[in-house]
JSON list of N, CA and C in Angstrom, two decimals:
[
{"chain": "A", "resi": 1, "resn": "UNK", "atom": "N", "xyz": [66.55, 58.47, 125.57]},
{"chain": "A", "resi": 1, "resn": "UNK", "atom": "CA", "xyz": [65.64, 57.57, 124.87]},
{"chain": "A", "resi": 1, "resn": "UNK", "atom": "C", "xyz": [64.32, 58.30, 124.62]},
{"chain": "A", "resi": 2, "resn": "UNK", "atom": "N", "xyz": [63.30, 58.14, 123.37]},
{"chain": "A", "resi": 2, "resn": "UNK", "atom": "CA", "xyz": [62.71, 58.97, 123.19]},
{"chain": "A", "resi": 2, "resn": "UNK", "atom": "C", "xyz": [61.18, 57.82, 123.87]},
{"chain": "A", "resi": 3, "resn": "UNK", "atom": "N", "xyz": [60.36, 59.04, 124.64]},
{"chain": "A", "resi": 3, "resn": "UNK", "atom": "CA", "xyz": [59.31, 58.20, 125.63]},
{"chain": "A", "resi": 3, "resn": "UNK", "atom": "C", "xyz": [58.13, 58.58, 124.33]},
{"chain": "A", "resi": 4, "resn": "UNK", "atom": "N", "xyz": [57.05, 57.49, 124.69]},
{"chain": "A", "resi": 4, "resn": "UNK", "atom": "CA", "xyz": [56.06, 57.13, 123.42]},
{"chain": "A", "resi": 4, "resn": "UNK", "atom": "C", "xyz": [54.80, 57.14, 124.56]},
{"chain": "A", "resi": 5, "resn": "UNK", "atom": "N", "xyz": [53.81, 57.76, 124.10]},
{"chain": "A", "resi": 5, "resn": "UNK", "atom": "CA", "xyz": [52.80, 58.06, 124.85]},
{"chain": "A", "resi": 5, "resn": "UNK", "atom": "C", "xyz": [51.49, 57.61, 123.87]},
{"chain": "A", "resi": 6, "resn": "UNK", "atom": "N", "xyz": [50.38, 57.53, 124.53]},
{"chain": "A", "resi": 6, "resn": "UNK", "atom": "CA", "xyz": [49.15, 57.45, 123.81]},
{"chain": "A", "resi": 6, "resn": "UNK", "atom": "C", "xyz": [48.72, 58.80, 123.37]},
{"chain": "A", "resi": 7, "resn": "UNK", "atom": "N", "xyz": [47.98, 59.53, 122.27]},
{"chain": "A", "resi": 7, "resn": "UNK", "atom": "CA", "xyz": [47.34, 60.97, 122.11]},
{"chain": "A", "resi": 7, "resn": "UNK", "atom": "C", "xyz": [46.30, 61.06, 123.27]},
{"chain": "A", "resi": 8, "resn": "UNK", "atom": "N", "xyz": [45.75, 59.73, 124.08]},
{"chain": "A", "resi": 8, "resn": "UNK", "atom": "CA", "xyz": [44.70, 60.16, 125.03]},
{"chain": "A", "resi": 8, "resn": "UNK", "atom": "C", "xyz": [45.50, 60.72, 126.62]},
{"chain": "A", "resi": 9, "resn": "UNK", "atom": "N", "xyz": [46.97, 59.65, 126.51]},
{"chain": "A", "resi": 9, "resn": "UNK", "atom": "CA", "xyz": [47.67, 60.33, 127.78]},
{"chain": "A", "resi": 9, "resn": "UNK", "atom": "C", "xyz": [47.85, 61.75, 127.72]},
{"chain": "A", "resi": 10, "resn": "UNK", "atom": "N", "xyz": [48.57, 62.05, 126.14]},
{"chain": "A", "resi": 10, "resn": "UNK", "atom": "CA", "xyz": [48.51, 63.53, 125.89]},
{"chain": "A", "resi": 10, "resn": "UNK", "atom": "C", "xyz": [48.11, 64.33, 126.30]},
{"chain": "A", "resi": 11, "resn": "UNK", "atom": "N", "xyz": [46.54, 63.87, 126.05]},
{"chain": "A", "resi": 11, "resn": "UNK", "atom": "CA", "xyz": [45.78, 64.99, 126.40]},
{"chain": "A", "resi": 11, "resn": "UNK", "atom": "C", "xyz": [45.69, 65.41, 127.58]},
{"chain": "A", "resi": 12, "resn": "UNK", "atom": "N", "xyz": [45.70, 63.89, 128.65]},
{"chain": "A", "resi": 12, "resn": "UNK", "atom": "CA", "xyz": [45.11, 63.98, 129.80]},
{"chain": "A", "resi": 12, "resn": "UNK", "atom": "C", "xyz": [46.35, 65.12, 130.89]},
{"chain": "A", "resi": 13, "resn": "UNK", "atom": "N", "xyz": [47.70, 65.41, 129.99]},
{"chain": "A", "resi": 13, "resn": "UNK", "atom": "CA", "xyz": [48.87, 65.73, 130.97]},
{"chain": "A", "resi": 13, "resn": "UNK", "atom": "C", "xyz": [49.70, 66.72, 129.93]},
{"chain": "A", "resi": 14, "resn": "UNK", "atom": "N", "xyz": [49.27, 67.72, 129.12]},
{"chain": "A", "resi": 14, "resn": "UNK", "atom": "CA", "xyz": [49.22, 68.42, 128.11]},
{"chain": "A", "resi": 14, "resn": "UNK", "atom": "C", "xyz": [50.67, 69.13, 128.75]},
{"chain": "A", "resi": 15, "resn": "UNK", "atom": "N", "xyz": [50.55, 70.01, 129.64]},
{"chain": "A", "resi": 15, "resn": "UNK", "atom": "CA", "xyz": [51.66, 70.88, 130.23]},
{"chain": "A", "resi": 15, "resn": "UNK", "atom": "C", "xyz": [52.65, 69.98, 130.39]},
{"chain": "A", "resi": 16, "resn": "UNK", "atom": "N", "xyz": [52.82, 69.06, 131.34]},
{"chain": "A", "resi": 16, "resn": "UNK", "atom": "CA", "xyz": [54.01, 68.25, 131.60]},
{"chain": "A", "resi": 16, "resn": "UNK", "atom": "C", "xyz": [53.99, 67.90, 130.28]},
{"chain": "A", "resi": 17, "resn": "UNK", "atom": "N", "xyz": [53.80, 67.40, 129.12]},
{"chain": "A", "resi": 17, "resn": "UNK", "atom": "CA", "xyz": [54.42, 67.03, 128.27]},
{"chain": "A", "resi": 17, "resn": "UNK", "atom": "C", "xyz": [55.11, 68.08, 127.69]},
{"chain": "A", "resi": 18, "resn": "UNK", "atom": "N", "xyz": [54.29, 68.52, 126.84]},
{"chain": "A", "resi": 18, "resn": "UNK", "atom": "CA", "xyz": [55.41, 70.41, 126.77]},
{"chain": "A", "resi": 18, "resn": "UNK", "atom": "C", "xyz": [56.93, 70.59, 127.19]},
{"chain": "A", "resi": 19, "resn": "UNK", "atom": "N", "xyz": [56.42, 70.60, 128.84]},
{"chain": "A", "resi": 19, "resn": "UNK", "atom": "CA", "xyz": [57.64, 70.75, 129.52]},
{"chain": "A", "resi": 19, "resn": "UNK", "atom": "C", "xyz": [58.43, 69.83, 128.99]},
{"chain": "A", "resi": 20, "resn": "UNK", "atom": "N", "xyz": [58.25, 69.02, 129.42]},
{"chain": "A", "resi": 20, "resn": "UNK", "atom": "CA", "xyz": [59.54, 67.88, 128.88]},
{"chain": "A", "resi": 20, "resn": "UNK", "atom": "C", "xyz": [59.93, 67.79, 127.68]},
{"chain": "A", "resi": 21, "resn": "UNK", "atom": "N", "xyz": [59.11, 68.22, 126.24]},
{"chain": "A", "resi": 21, "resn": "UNK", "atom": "CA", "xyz": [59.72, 68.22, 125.34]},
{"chain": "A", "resi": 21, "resn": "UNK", "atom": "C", "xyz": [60.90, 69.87, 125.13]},
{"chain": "A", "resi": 22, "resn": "UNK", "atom": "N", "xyz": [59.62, 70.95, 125.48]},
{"chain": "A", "resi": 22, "resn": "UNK", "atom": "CA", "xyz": [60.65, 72.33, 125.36]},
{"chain": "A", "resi": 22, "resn": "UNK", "atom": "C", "xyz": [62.17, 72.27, 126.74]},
{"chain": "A", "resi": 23, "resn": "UNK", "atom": "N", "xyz": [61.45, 72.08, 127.49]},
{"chain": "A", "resi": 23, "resn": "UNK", "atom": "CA", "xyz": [63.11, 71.92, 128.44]},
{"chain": "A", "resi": 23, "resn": "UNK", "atom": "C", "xyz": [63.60, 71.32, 128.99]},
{"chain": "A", "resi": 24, "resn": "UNK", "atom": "N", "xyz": [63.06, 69.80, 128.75]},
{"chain": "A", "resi": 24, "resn": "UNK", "atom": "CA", "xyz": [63.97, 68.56, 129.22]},
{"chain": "A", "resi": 24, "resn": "UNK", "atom": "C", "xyz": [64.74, 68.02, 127.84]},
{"chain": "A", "resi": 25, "resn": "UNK", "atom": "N", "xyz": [64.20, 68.99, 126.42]},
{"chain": "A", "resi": 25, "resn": "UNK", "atom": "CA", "xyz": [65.19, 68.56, 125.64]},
{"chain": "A", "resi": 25, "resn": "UNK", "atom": "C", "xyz": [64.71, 66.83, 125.25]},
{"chain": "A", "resi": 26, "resn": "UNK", "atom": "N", "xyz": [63.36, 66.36, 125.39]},
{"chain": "A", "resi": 26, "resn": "UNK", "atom": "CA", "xyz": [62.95, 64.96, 125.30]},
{"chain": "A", "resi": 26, "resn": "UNK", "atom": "C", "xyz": [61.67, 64.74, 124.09]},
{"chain": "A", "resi": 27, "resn": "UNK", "atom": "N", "xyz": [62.35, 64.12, 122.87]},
{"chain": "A", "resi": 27, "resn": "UNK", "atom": "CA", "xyz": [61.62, 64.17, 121.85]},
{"chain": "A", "resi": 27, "resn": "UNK", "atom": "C", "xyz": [60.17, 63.09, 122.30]},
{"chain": "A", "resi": 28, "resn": "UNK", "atom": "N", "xyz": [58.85, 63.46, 122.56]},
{"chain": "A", "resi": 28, "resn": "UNK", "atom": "CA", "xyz": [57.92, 62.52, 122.69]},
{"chain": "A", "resi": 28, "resn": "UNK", "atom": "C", "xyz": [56.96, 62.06, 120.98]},
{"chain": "A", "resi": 29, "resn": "UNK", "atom": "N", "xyz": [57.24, 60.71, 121.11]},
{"chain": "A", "resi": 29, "resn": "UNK", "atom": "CA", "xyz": [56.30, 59.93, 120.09]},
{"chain": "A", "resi": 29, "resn": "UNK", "atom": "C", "xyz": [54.79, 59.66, 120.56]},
{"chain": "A", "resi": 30, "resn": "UNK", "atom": "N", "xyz": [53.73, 60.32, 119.66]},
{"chain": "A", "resi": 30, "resn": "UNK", "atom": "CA", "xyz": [52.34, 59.59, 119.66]},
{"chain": "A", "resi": 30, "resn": "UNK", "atom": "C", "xyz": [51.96, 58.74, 119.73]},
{"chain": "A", "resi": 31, "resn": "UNK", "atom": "N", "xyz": [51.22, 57.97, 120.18]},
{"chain": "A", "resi": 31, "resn": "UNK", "atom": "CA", "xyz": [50.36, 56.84, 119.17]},
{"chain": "A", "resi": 31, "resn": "UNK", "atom": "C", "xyz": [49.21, 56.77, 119.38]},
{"chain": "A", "resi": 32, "resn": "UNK", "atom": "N", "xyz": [48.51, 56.55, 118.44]},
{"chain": "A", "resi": 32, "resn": "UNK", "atom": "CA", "xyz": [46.87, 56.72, 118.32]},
{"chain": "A", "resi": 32, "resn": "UNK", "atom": "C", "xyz": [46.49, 54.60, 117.82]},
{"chain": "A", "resi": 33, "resn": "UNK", "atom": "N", "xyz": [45.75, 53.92, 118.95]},
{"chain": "A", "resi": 33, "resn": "UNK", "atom": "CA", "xyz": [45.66, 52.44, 118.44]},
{"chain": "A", "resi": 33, "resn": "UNK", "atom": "C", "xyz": [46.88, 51.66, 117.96]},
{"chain": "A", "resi": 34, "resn": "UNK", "atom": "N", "xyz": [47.52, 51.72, 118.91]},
{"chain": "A", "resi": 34, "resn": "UNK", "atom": "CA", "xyz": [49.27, 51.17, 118.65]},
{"chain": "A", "resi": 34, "resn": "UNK", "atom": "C", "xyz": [50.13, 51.95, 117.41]},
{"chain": "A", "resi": 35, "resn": "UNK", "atom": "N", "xyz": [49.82, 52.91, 116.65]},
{"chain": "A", "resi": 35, "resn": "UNK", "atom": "CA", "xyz": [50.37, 53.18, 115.30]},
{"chain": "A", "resi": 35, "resn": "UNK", "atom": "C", "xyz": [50.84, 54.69, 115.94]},
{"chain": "A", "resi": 36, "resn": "UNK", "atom": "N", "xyz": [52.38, 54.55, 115.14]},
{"chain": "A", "resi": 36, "resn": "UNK", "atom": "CA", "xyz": [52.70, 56.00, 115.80]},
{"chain": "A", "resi": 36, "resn": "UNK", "atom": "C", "xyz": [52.51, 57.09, 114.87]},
{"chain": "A", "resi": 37, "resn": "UNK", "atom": "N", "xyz": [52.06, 58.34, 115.33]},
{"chain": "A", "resi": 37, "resn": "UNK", "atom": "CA", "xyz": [51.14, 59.15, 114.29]},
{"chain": "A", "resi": 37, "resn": "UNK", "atom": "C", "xyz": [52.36, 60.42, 114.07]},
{"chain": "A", "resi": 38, "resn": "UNK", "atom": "N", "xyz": [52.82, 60.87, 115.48]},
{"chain": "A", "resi": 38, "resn": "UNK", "atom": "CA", "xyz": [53.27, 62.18, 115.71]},
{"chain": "A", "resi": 38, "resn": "UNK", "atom": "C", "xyz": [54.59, 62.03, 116.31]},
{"chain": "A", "resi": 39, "resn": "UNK", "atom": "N", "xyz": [55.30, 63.36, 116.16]},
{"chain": "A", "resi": 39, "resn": "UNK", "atom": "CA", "xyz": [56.30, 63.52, 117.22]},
{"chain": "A", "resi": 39, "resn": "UNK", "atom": "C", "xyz": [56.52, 64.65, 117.83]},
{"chain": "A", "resi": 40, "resn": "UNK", "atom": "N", "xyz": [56.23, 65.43, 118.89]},
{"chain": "A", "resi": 40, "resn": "UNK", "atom": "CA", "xyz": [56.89, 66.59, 119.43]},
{"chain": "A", "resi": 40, "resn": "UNK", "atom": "C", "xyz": [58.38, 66.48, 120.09]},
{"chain": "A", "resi": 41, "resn": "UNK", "atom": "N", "xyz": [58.81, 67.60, 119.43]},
{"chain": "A", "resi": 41, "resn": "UNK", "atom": "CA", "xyz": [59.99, 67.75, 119.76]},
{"chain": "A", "resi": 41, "resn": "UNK", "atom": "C", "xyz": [60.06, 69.45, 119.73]},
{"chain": "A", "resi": 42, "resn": "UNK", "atom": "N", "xyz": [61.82, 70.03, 120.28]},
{"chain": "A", "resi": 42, "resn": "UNK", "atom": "CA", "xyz": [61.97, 71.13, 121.28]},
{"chain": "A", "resi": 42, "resn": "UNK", "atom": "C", "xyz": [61.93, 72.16, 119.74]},
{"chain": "A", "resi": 43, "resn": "UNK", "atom": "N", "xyz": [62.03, 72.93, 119.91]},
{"chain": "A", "resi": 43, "resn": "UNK", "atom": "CA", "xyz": [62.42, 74.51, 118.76]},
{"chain": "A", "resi": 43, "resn": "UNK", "atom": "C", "xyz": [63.55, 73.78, 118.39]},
{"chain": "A", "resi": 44, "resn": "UNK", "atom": "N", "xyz": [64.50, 74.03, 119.42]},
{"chain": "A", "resi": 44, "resn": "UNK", "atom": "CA", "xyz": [66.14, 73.60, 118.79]},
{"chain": "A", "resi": 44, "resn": "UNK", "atom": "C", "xyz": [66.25, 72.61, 118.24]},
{"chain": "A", "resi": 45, "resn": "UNK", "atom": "N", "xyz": [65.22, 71.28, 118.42]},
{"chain": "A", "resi": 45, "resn": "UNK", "atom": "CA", "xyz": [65.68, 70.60, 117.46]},
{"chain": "A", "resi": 45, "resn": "UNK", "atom": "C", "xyz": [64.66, 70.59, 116.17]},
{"chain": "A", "resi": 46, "resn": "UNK", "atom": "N", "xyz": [63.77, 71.40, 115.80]},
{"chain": "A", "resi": 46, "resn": "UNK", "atom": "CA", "xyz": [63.02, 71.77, 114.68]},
{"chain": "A", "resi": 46, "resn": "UNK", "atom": "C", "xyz": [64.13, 72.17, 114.12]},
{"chain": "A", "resi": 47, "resn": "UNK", "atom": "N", "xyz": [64.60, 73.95, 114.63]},
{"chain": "A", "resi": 47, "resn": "UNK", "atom": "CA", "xyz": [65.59, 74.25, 113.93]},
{"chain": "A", "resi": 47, "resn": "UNK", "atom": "C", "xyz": [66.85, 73.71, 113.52]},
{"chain": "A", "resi": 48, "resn": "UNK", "atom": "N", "xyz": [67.41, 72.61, 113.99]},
{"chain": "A", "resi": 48, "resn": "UNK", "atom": "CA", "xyz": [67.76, 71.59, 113.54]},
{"chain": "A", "resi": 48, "resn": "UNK", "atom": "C", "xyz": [67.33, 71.09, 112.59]},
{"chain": "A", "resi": 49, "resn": "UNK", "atom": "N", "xyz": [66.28, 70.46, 112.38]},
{"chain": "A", "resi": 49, "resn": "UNK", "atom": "CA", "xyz": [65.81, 69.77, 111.00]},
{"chain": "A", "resi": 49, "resn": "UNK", "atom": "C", "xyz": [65.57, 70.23, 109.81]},
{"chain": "A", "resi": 50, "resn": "UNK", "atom": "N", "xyz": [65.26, 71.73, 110.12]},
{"chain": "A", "resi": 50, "resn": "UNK", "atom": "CA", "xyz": [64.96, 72.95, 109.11]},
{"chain": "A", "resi": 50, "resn": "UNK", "atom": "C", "xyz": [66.35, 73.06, 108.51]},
{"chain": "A", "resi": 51, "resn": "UNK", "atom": "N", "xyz": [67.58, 72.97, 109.45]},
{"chain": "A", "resi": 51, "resn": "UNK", "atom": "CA", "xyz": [68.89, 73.46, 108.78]},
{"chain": "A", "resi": 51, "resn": "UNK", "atom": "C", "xyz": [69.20, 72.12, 108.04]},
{"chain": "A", "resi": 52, "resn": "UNK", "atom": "N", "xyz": [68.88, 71.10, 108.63]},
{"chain": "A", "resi": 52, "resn": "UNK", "atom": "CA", "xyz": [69.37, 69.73, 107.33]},
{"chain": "A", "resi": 52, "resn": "UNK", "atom": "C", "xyz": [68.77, 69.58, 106.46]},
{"chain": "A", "resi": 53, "resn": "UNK", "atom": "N", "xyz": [67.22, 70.49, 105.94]},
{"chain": "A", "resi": 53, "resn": "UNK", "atom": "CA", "xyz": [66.42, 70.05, 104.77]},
{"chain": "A", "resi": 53, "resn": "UNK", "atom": "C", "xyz": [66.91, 70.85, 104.06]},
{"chain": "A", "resi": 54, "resn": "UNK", "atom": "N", "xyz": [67.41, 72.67, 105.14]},
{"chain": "A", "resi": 54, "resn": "UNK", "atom": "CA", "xyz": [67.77, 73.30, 103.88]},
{"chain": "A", "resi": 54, "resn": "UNK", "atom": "C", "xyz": [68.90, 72.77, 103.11]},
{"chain": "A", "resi": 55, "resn": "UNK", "atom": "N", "xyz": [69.99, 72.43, 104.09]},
{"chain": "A", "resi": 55, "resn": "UNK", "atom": "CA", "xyz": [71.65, 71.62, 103.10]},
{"chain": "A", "resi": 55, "resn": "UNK", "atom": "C", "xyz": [71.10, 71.14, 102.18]},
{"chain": "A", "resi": 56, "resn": "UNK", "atom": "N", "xyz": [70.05, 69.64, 102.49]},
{"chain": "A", "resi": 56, "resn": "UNK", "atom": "CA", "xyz": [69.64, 69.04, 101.63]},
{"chain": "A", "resi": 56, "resn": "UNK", "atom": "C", "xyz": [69.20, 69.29, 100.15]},
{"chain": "A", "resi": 57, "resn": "UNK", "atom": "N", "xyz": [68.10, 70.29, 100.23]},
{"chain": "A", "resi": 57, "resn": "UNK", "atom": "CA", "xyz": [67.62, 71.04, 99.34]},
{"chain": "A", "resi": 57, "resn": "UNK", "atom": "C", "xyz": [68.75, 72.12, 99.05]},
{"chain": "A", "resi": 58, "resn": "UNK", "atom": "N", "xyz": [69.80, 72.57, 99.19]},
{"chain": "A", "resi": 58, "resn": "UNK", "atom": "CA", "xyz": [71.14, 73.11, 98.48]},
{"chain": "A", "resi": 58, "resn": "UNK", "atom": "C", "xyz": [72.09, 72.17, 97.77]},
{"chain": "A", "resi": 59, "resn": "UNK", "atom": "N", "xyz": [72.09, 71.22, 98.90]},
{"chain": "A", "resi": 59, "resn": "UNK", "atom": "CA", "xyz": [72.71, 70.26, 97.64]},
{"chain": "A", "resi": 59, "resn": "UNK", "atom": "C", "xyz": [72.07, 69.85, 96.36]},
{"chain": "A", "resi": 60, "resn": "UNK", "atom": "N", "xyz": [71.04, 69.02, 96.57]},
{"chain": "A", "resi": 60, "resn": "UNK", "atom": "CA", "xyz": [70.21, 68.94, 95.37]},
{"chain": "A", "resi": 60, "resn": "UNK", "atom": "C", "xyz": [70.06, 69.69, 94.38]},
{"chain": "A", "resi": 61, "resn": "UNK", "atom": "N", "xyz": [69.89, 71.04, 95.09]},
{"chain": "A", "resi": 61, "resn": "UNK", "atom": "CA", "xyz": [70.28, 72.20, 93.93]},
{"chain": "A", "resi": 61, "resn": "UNK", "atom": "C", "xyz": [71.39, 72.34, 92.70]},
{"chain": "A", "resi": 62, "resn": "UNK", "atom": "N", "xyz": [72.39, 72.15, 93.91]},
{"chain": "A", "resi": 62, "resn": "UNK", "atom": "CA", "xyz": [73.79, 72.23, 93.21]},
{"chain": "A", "resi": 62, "resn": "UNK", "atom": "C", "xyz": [73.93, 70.73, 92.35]},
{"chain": "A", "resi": 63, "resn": "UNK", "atom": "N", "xyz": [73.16, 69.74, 92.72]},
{"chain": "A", "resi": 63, "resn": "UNK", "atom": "CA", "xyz": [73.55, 68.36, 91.52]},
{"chain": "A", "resi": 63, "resn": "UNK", "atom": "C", "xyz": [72.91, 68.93, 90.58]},
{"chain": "A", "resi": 64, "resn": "UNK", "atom": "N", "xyz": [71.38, 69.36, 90.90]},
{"chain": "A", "resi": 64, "resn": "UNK", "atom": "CA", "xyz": [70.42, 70.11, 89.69]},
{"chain": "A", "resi": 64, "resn": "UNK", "atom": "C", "xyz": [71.41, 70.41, 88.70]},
{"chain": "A", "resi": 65, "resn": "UNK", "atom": "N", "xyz": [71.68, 71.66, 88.92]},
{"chain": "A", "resi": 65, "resn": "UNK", "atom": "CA", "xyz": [72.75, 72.42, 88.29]},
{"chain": "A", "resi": 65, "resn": "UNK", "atom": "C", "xyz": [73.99, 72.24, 87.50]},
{"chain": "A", "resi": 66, "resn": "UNK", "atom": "N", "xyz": [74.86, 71.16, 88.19]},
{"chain": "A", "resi": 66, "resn": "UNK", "atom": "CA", "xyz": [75.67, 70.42, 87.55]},
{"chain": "A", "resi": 66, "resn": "UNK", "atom": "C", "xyz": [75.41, 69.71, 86.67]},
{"chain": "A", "resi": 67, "resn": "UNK", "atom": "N", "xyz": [74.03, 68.40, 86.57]},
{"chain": "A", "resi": 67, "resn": "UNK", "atom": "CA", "xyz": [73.91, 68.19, 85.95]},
{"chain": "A", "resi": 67, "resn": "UNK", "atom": "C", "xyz": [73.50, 68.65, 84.55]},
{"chain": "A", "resi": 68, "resn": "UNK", "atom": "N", "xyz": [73.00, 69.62, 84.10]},
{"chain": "A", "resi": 68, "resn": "UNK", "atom": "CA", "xyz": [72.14, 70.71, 83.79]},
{"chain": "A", "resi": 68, "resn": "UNK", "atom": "C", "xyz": [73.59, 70.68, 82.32]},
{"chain": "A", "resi": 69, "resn": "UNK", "atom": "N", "xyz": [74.35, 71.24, 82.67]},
{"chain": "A", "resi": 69, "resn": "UNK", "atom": "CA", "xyz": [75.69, 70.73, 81.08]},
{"chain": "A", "resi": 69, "resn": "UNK", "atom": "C", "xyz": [75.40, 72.52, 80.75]},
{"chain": "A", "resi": 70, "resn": "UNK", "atom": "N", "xyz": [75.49, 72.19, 79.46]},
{"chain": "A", "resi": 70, "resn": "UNK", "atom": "CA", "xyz": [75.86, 73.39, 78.57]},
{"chain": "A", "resi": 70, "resn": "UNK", "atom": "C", "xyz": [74.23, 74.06, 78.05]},
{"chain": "A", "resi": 71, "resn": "UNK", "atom": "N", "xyz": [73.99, 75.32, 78.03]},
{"chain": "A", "resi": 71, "resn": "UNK", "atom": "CA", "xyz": [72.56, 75.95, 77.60]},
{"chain": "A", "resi": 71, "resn": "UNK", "atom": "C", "xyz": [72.73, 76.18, 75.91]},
{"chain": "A", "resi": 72, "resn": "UNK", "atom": "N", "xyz": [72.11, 75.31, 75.55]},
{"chain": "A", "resi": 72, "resn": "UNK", "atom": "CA", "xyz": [71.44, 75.74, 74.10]},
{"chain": "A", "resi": 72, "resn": "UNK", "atom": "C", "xyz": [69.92, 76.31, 73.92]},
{"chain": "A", "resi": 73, "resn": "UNK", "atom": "N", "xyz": [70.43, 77.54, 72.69]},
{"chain": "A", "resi": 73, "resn": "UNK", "atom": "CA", "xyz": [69.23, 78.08, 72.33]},
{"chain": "A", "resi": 73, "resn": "UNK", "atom": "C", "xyz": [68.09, 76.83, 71.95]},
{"chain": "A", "resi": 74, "resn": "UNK", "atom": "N", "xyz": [66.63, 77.72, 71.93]},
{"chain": "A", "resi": 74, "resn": "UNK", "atom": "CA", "xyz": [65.29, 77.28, 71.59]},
{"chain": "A", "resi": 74, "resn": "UNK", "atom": "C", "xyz": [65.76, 76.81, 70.09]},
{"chain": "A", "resi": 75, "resn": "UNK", "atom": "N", "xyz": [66.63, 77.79, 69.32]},
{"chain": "A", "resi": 75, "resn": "UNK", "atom": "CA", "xyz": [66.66, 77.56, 67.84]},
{"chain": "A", "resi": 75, "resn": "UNK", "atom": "C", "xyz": [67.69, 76.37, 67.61]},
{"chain": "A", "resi": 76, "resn": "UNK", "atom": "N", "xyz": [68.55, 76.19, 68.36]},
{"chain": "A", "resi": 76, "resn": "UNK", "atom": "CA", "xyz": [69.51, 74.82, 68.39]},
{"chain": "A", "resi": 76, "resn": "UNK", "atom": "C", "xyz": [68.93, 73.77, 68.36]},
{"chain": "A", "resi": 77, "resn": "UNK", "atom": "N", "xyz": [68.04, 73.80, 69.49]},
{"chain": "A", "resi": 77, "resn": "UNK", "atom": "CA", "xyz": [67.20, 72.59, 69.91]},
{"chain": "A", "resi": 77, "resn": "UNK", "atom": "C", "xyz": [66.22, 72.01, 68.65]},
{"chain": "A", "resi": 78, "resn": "UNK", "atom": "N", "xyz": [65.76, 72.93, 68.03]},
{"chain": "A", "resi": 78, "resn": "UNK", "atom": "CA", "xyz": [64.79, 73.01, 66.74]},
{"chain": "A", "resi": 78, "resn": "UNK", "atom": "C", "xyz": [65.60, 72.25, 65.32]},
{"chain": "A", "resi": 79, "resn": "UNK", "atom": "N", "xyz": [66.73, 72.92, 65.66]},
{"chain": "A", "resi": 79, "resn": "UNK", "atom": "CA", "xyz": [67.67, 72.08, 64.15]},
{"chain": "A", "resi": 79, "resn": "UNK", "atom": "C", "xyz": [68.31, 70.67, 64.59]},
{"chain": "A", "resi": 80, "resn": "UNK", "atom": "N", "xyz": [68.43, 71.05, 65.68]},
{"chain": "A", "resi": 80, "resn": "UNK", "atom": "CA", "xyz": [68.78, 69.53, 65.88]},
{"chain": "A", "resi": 80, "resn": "UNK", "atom": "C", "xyz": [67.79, 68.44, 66.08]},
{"chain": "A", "resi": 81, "resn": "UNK", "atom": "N", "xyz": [66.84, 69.00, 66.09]},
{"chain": "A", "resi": 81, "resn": "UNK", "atom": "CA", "xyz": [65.15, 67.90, 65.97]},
{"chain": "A", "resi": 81, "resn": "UNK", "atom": "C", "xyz": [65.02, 67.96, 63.85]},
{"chain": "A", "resi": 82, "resn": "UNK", "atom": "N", "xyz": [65.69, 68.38, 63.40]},
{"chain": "A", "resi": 82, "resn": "UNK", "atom": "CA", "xyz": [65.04, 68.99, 62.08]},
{"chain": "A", "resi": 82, "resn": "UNK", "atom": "C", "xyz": [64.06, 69.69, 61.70]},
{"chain": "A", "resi": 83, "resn": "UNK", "atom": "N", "xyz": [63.79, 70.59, 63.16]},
{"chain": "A", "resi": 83, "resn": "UNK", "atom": "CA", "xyz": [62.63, 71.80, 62.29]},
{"chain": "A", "resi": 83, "resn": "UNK", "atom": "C", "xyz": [62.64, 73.01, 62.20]}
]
């Protein structure tokens, strides 16, 4: 379960939090005046998120692309506007 802290507890216990996020593997949520601001979490799971934005952003690519059809010239485009 992911533990939710104040930014002032944060501060007050900086190392133990660390710890627990880099090697207890325990994603901690901020909050600054009840509103949650932040999240630390471990490398592995950054690099995690880095590898699903990249898919993401590859897929997207590849709809890009697909959708994208057949390349007509500048001069096609021109006669088929009539100019």
């Amino acid at each position: 379960m992911t533990m939710t802290i104040t930014t002032a507890e944060a501060r007050k216990n900086f190392a133990d939090i660390v710890n627990k996020v880099a090697y207890g593997k325990e994603p901690i949520v901020l909050t600054r005046r009840g509103q949650e601001i932040a999240a630390l979490v471990s490398m592995d799971e950054l690099q995690l998120l880095r590898q699903i934005e990249d898919h993401i952003d590859i897929k997207d690519a590849k709809k890009a692309l697909a959708e994208l059809g057949e390349n007509i010239s500048a001069e096609e485009v021109w006669k088929q506007l009539g100019l």
